[in-house]
CSV table of C-alpha atoms in Angstrom, one decimal:
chain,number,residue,atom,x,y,z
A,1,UNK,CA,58.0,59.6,-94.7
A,2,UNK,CA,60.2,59.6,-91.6
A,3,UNK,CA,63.6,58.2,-91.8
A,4,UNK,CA,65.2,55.4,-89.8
A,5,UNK,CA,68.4,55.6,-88.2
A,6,UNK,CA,70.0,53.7,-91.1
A,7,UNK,CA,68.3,55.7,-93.3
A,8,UNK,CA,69.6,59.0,-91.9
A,9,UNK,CA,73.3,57.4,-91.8
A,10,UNK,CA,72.7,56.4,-95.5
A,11,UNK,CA,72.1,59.8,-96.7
A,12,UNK,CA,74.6,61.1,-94.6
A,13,UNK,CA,77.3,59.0,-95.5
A,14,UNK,CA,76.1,59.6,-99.2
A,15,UNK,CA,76.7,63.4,-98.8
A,16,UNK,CA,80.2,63.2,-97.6
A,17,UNK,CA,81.0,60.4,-100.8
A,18,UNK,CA,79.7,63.6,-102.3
A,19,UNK,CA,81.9,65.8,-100.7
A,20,UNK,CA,84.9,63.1,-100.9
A,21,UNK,CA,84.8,63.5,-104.6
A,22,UNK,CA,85.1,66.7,-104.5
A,23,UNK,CA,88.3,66.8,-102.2
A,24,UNK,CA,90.7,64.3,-103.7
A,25,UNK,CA,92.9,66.8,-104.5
A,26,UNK,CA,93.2,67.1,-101.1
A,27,UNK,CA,94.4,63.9,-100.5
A,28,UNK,CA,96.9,63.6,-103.1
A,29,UNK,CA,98.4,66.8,-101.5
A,30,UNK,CA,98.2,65.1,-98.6
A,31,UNK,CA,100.3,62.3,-99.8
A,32,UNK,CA,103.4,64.3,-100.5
A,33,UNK,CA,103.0,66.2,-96.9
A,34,UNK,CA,103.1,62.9,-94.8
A,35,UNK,CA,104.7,60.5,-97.6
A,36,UNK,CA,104.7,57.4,-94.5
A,37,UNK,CA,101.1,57.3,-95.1
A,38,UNK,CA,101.3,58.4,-99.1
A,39,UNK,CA,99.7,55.1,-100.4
A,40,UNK,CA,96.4,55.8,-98.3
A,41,UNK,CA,96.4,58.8,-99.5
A,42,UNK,CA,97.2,58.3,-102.9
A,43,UNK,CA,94.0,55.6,-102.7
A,44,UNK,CA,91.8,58.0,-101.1
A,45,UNK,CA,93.0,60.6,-103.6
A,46,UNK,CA,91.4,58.5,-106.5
A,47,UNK,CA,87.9,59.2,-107.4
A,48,UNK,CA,86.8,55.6,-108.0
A,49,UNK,CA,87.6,54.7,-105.0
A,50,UNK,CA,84.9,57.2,-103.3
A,51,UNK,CA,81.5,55.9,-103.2
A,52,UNK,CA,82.9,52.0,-102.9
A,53,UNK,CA,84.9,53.4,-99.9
A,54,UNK,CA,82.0,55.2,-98.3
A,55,UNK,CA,79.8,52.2,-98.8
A,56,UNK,CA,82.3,50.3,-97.1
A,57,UNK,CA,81.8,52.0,-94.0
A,58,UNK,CA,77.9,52.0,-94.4
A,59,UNK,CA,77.9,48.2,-94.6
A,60,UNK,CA,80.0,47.6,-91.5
A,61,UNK,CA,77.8,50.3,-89.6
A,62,UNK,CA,75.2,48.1,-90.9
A,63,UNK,CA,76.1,44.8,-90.0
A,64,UNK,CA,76.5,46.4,-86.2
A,65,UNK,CA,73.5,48.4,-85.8
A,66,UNK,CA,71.0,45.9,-87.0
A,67,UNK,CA,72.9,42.5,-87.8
A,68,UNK,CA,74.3,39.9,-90.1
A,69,UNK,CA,70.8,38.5,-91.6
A,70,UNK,CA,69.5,42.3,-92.0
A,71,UNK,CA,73.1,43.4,-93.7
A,72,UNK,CA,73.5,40.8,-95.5
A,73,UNK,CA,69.5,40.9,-96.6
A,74,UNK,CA,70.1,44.2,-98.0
A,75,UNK,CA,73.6,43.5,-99.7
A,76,UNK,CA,71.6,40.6,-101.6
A,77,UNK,CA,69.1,43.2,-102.5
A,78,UNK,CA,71.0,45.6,-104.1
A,79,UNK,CA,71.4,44.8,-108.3
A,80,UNK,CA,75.2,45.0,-109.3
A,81,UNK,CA,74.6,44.1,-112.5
A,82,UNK,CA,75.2,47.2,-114.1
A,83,UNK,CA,78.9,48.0,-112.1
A,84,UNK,CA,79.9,44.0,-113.8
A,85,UNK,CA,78.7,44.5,-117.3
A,86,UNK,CA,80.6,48.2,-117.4
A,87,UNK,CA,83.6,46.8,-116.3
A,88,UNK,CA,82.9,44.0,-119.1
A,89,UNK,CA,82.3,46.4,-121.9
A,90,UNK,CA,85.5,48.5,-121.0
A,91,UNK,CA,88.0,45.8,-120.7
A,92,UNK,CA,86.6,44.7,-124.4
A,93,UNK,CA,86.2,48.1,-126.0
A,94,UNK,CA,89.2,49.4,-125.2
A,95,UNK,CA,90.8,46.4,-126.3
A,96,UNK,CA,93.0,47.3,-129.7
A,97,UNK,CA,90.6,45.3,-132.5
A,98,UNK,CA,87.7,47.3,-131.4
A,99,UNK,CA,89.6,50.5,-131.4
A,100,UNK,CA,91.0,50.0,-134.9
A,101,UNK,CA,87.6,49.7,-135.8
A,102,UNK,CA,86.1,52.5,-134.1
A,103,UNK,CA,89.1,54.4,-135.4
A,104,UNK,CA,88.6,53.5,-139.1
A,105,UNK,CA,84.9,54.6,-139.0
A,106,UNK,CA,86.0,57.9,-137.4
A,107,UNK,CA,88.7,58.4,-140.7
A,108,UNK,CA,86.2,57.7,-142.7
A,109,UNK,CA,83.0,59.5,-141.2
A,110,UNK,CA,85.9,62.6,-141.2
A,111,UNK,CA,86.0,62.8,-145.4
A,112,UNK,CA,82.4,64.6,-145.1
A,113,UNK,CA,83.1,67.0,-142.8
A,114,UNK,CA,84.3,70.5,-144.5
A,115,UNK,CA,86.7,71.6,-141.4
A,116,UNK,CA,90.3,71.4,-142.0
A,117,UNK,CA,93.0,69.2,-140.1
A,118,UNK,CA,92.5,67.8,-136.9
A,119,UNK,CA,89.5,69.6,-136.3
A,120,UNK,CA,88.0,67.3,-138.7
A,121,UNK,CA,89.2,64.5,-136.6
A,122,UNK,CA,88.1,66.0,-133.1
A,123,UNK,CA,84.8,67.1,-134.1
A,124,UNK,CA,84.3,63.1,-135.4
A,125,UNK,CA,85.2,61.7,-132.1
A,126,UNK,CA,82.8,64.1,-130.5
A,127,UNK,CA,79.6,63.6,-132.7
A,128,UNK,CA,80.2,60.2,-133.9
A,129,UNK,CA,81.2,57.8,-131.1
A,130,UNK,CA,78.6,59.5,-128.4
A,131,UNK,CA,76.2,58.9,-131.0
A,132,UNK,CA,77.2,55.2,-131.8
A,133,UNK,CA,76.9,55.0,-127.8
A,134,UNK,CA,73.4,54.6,-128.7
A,135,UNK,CA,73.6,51.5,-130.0
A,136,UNK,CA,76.9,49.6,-128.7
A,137,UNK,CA,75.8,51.2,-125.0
A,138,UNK,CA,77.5,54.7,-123.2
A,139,UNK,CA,79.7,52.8,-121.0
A,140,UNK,CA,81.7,51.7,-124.8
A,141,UNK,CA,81.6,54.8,-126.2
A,142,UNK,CA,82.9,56.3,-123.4
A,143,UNK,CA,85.9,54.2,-123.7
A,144,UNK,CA,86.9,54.0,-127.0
A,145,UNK,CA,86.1,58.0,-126.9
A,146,UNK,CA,88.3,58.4,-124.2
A,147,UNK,CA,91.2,56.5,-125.3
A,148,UNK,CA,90.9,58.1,-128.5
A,149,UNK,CA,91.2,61.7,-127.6
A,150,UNK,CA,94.5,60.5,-124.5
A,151,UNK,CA,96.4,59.3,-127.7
A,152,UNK,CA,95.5,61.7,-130.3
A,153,UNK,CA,94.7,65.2,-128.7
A,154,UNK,CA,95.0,65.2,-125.0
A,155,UNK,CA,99.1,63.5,-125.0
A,156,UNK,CA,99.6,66.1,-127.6
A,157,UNK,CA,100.4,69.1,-125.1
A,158,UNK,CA,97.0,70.9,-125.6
A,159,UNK,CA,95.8,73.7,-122.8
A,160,UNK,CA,93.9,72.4,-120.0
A,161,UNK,CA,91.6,74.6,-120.9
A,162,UNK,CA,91.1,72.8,-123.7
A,163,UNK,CA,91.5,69.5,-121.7
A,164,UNK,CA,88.3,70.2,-119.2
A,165,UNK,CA,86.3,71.9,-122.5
A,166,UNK,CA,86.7,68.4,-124.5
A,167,UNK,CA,85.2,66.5,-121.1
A,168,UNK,CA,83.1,68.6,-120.4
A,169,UNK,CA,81.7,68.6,-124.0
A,170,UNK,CA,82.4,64.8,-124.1
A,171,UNK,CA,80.3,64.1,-120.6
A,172,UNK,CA,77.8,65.6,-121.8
A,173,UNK,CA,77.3,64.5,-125.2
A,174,UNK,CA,77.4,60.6,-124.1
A,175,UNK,CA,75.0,61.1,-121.6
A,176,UNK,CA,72.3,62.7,-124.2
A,177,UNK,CA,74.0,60.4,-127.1
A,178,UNK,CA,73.0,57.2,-126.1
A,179,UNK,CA,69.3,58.4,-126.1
A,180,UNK,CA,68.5,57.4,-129.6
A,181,UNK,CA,67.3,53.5,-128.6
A,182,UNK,CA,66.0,52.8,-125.0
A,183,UNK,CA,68.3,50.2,-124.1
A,184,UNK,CA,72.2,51.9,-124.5
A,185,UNK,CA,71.4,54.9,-121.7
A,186,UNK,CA,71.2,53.8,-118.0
A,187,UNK,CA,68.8,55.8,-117.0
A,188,UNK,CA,66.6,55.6,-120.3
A,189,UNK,CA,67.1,51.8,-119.6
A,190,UNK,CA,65.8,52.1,-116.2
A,191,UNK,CA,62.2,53.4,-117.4
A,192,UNK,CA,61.6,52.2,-121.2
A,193,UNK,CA,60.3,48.7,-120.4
A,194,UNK,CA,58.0,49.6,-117.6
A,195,UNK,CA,56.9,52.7,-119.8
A,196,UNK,CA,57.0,51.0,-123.1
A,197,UNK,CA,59.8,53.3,-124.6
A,198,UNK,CA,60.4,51.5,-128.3
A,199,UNK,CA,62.9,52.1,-130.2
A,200,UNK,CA,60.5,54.4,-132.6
A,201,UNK,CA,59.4,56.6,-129.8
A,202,UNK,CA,63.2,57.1,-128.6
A,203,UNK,CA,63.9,58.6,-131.8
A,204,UNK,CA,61.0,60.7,-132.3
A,205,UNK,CA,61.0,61.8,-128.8
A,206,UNK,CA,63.9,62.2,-127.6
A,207,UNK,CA,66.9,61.3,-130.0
A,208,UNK,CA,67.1,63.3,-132.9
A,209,UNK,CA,66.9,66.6,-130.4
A,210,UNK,CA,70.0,65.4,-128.7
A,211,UNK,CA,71.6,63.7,-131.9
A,212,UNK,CA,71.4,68.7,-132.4
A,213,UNK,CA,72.6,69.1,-129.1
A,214,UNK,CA,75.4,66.6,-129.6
A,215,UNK,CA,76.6,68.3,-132.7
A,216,UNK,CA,76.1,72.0,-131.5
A,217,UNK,CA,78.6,71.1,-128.5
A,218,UNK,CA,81.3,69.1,-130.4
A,219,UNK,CA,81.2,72.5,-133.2
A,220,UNK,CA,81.2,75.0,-130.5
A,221,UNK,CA,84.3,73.1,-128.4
A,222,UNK,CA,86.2,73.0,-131.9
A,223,UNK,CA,85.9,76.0,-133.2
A,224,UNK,CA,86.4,77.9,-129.7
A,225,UNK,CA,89.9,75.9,-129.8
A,226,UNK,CA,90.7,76.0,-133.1
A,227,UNK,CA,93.9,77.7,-133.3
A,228,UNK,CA,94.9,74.7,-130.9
A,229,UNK,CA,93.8,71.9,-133.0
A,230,UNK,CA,95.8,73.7,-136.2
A,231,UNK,CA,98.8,73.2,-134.3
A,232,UNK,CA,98.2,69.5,-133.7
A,233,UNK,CA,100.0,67.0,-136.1
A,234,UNK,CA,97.9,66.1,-138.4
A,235,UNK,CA,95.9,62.6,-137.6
A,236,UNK,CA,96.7,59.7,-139.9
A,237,UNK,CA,95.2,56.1,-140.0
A,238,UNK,CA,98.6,54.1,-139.9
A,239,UNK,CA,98.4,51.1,-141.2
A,240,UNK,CA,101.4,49.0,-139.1
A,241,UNK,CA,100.3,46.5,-136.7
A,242,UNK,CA,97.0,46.1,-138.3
A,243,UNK,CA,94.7,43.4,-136.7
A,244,UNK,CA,93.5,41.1,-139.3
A,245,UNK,CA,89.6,41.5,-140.2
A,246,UNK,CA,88.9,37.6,-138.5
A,247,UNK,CA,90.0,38.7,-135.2
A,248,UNK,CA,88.4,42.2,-135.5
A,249,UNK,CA,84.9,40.7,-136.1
A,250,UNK,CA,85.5,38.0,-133.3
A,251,UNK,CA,86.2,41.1,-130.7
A,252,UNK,CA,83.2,42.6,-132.4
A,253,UNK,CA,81.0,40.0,-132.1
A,254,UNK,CA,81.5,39.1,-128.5
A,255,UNK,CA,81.2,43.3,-127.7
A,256,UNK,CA,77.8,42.5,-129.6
A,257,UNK,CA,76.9,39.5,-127.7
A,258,UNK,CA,77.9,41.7,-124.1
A,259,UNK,CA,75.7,44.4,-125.1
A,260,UNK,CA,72.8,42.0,-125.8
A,261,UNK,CA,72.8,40.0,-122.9
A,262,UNK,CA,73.6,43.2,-121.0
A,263,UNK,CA,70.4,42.6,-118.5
A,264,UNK,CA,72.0,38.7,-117.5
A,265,UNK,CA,75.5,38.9,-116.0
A,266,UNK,CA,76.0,34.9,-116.3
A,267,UNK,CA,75.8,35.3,-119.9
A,268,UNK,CA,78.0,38.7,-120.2
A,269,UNK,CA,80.4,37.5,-117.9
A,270,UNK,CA,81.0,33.9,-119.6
A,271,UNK,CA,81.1,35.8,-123.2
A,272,UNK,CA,84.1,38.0,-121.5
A,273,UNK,CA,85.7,35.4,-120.0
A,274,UNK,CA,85.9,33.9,-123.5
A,275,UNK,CA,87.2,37.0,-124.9
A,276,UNK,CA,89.9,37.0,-121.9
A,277,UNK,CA,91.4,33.9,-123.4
A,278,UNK,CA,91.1,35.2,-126.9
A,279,UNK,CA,93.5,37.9,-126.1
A,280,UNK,CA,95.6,36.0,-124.3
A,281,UNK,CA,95.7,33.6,-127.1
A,282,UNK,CA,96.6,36.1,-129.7
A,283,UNK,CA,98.3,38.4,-127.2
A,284,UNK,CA,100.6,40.3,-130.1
A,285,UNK,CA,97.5,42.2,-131.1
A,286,UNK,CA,96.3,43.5,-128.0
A,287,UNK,CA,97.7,46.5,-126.2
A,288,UNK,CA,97.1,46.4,-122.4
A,289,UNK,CA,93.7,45.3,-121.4
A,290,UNK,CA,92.7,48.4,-118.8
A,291,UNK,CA,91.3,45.6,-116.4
A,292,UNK,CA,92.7,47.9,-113.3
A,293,UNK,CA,90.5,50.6,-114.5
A,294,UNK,CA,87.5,48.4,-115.8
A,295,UNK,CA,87.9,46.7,-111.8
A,296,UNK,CA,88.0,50.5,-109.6
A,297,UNK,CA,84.8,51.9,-111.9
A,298,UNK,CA,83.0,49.1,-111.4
A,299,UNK,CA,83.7,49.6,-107.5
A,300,UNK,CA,82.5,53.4,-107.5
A,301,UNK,CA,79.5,52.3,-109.1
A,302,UNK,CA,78.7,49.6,-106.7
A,303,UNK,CA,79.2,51.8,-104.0
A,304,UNK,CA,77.0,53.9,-105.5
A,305,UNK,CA,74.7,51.2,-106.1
A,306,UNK,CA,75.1,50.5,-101.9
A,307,UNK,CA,74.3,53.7,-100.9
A,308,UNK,CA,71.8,55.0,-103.7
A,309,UNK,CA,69.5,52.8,-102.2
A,310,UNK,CA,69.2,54.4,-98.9
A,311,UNK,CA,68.2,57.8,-100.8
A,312,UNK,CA,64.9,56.7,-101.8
A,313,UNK,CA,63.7,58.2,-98.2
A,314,UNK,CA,64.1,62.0,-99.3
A,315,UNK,CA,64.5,61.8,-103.2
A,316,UNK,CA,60.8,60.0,-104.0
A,317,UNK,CA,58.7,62.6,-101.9
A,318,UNK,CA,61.1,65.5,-103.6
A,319,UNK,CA,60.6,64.4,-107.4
A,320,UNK,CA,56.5,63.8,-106.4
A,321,UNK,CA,56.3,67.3,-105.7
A,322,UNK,CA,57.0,68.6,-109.3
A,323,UNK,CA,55.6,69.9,-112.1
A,324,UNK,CA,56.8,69.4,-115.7
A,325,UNK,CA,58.9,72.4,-115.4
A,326,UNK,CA,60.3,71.4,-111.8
A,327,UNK,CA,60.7,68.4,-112.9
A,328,UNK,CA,63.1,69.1,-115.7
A,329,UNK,CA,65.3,71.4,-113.6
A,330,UNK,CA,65.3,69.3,-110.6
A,331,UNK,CA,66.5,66.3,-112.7
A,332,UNK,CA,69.1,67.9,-113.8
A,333,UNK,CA,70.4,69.5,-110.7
A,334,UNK,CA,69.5,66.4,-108.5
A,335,UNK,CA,71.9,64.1,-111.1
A,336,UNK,CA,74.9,66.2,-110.2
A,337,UNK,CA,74.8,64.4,-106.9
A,338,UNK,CA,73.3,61.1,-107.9
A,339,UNK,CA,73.6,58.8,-110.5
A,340,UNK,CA,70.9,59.3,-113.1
A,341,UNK,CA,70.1,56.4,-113.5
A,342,UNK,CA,68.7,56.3,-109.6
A,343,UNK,CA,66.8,59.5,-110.4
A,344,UNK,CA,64.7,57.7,-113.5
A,345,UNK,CA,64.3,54.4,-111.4
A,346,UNK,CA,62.7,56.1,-108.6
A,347,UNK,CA,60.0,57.9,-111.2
A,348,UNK,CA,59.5,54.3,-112.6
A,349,UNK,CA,57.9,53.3,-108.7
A,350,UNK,CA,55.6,56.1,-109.0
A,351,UNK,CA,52.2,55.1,-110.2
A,352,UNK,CA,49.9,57.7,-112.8
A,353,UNK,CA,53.1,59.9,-113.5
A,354,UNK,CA,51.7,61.9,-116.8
A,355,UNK,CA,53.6,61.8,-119.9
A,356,UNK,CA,54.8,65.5,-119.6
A,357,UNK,CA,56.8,64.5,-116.2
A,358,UNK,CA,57.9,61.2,-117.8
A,359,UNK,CA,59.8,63.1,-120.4
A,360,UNK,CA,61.1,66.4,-118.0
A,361,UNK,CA,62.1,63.3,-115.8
A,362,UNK,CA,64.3,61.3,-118.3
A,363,UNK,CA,65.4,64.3,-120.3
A,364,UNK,CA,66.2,66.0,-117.5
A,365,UNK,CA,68.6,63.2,-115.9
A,366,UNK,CA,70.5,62.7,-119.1
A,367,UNK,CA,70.9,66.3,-119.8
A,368,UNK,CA,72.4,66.9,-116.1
A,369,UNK,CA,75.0,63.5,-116.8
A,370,UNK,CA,78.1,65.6,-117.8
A,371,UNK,CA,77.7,68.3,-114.7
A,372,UNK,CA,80.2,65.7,-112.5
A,373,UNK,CA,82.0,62.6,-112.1
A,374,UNK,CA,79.0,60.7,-110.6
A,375,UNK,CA,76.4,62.4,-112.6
A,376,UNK,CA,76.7,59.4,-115.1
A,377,UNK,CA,77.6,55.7,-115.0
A,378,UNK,CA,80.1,55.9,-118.1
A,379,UNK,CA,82.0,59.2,-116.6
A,380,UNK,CA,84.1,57.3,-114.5
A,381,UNK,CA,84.9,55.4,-117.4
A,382,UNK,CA,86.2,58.1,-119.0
A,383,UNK,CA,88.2,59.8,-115.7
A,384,UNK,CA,89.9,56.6,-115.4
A,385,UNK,CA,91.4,57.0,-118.9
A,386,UNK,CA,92.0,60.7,-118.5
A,387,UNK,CA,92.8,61.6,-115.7
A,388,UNK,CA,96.7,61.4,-116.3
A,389,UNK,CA,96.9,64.1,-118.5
A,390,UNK,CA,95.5,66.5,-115.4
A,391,UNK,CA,97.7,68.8,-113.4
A,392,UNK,CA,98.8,66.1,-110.4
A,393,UNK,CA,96.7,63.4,-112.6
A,394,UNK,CA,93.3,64.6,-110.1
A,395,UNK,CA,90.3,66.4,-112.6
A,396,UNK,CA,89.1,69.1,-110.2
A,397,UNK,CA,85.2,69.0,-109.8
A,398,UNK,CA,84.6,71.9,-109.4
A,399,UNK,CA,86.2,73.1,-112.7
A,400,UNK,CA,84.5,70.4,-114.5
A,401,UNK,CA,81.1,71.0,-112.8
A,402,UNK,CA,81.6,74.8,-114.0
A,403,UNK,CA,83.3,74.0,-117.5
A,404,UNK,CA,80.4,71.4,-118.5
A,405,UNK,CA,77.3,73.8,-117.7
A,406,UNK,CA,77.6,75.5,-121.3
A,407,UNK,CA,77.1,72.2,-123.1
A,408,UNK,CA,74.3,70.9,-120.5
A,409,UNK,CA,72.6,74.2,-121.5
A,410,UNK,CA,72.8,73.5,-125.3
A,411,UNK,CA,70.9,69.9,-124.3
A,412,UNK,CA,68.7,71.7,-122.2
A,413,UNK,CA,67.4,74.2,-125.0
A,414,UNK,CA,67.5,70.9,-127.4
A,415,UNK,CA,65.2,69.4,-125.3
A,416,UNK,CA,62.9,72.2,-124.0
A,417,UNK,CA,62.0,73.9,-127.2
A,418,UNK,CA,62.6,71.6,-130.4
């Protein structure tokens, strides 16, 4: 297939978004060397900024190489569906009803597991919620995960050691988490309809080898931190400012109802504008809604959205060229650099793909979804809550690319030989 021009300036500008993200440290430095231009910097230091930013400049280099009706043509094409619902279902999630909830089933999944103090606690959040992301979607258990470990283990002075180990682990146990239903991972979601993936066959195929992996991470992340977590104050379900149970089950209900109409954005949208004047109403038992977060990772993921589409050029004649084996390696390695969710919906346009590549594909894509920032749709989720508890609040790629490949491997094995 050869390339147009836009095609080429696509891919280009998608390999320095690439390179961006890796950089913003960079520019934060660079903020405090020329302070006249520090807020540019500072917003070209942020990470969810990147891909919207770069996407930016494609669509003006669009609109002048080949027009309004062909720019706009392709804008209109593009399906931003899933950047709208993830900023719905973080604003909600994170909302304090929903996290008192999560929080209680996290106390009281803890009683059954025979590690001592907050180790019991941190191996819940790390086993429990990615799992639950199965079923209330990755993008939510990325959240309330997220918030959960800021307030109880990452504001509590830990290593940062122990800081990229826990999102490392984290990253990569969503990703491989929500695999247990074939509607709550992106790019499961991408391929189960067209490949009629059921919520039996999830399980069987695919789930209960990453519900191992997801365990065998979260106990080798405690237990290599351990003395840490001893010195933590111990975790306690306090009981002041308690939501009552009606308003819990109403922010429950509508988190329900976002998750089910997932797939129409009139219908998500108009059940979270509901629950914006439900908070608002009863504004004493909500904490800040993280709408400022919600609003820049749903602008990465449109802009990855923008410029994923103008990679279909070089990836589709890459992943065609695999075997089963290739395949599974080359997912993984390609979702470092692109969403995997745009891996899995290029293999769903491929016609007579055998079963074997269907699974390397897919298992490969949501094993590789913790190796970076972009690798999966929720992780900028969770670097929007987190990142402010990193040296100069900026998580070094790098380090997390090279801190995360222990746990992909676990999912790797998990999904190779079980």
């Amino acid at each position: 297939m050869t390339p147009t021009m836009i095609e080429l300036a696509g891919a280009g500008l998608f390999a320095l978004a690439i390179v961006h993200t890796f950089s913003t440290r960079f520019f934060k430095q660079l903020a405090h060397i020329q302070p006249a231009h520090a807020g540019l910097w500072h917003l070209l230091g942020e990470v969810e900024i990147v891909f919207g930013f770069w996407a930016l400049i494609f669509t003006a280099i669009l609109f002048i190489a080949e027009g309004n009706t062909v720019a706009l043509h392709y804008i209109e094409s593009r399906n931003f569906t899933e950047p709208m619902f993830v900023f719905a279902i973080m604003v909600v999630a994170a909302s304090r009803p929903v996290l008192q909830a999560v929080t209680a089933l996290v106390y009281l999944s803890e009683r059954i597991i025979p590690l001592p103090g907050s180790m019991r606690f941190y191996f819940a959040v790390l086993t429990l919620i990615p799992l639950l992301g199965s079923f209330i979607t990755e993008p939510a258990a990325m959240t309330l995960a997220a918030l959960i470990l800021a307030d109880r283990v990452f504001g509590k002075g830990i290593s940062i050691h122990m800081k990229y180990a826990t999102l490392a682990v984290l990253f990569v146990n969503v990703s491989i988490g929500g695999t247990l239903t074939p509607f709550a991972a992106p790019p499961v979601l991408m391929v189960a309809s067209k490949w009629n993936w059921d919520w039996l066959f999830m399980l069987t195929t695919f789930g209960w080898k990453a519900a191992i992996a997801v365990v065998v991470n979260a106990l080798c992340v405690t237990l290599l931190f351990r003395e840490e977590l001893r010195l933590l104050p111990a975790t306690e379900n306090h009981q002041s400012d308690m939501v009552p149970m009606v308003l819990i089950n109403i922010h429950l209900l509508l988190l329900a109802g976002i998750v089910y109409f997932s797939h129409y954005p009139v219908m998500f949208m108009g059940l979270f504008l509901f629950f914006l004047g439900i908070a608002h109403a009863y504004h004493h038992y909500q904490d800040r809604l993280i709408l400022r977060e919600g609003l820049l990772v749903a602008f990465f993921l449109g802009g990855l959205v923008v410029l994923g589409g103008q990679q279909q050029w070089w990836l589709e004649p890459l992943l065609l060229g695999m075997d089963s084996s290739q395949m599974f390696i080359g997912a993984t390695l390609l979702t470092a650099i692109t969403d995997n969710a745009a891996l899995t919906y290029l293999g769903s346009l491929v016609e007579g793909l055998s079963d074997q590549l269907k699974y390397a594909l897919v298992s490969g894509a949501v094993t590789g979804g913790g190796l970076t920032l972009i690798a999966n749709a929720p992780n900028p989720a969770g670097a929007a809550i987190l990142h402010k508890h990193f040296d100069h609040e900026v998580i070094h790629p790098l380090r997390l690319l090279l801190t995360a490949v222990f746990p992909t491997l676990v999912a790797a094995l998990a999904f190779l030989l079980l």
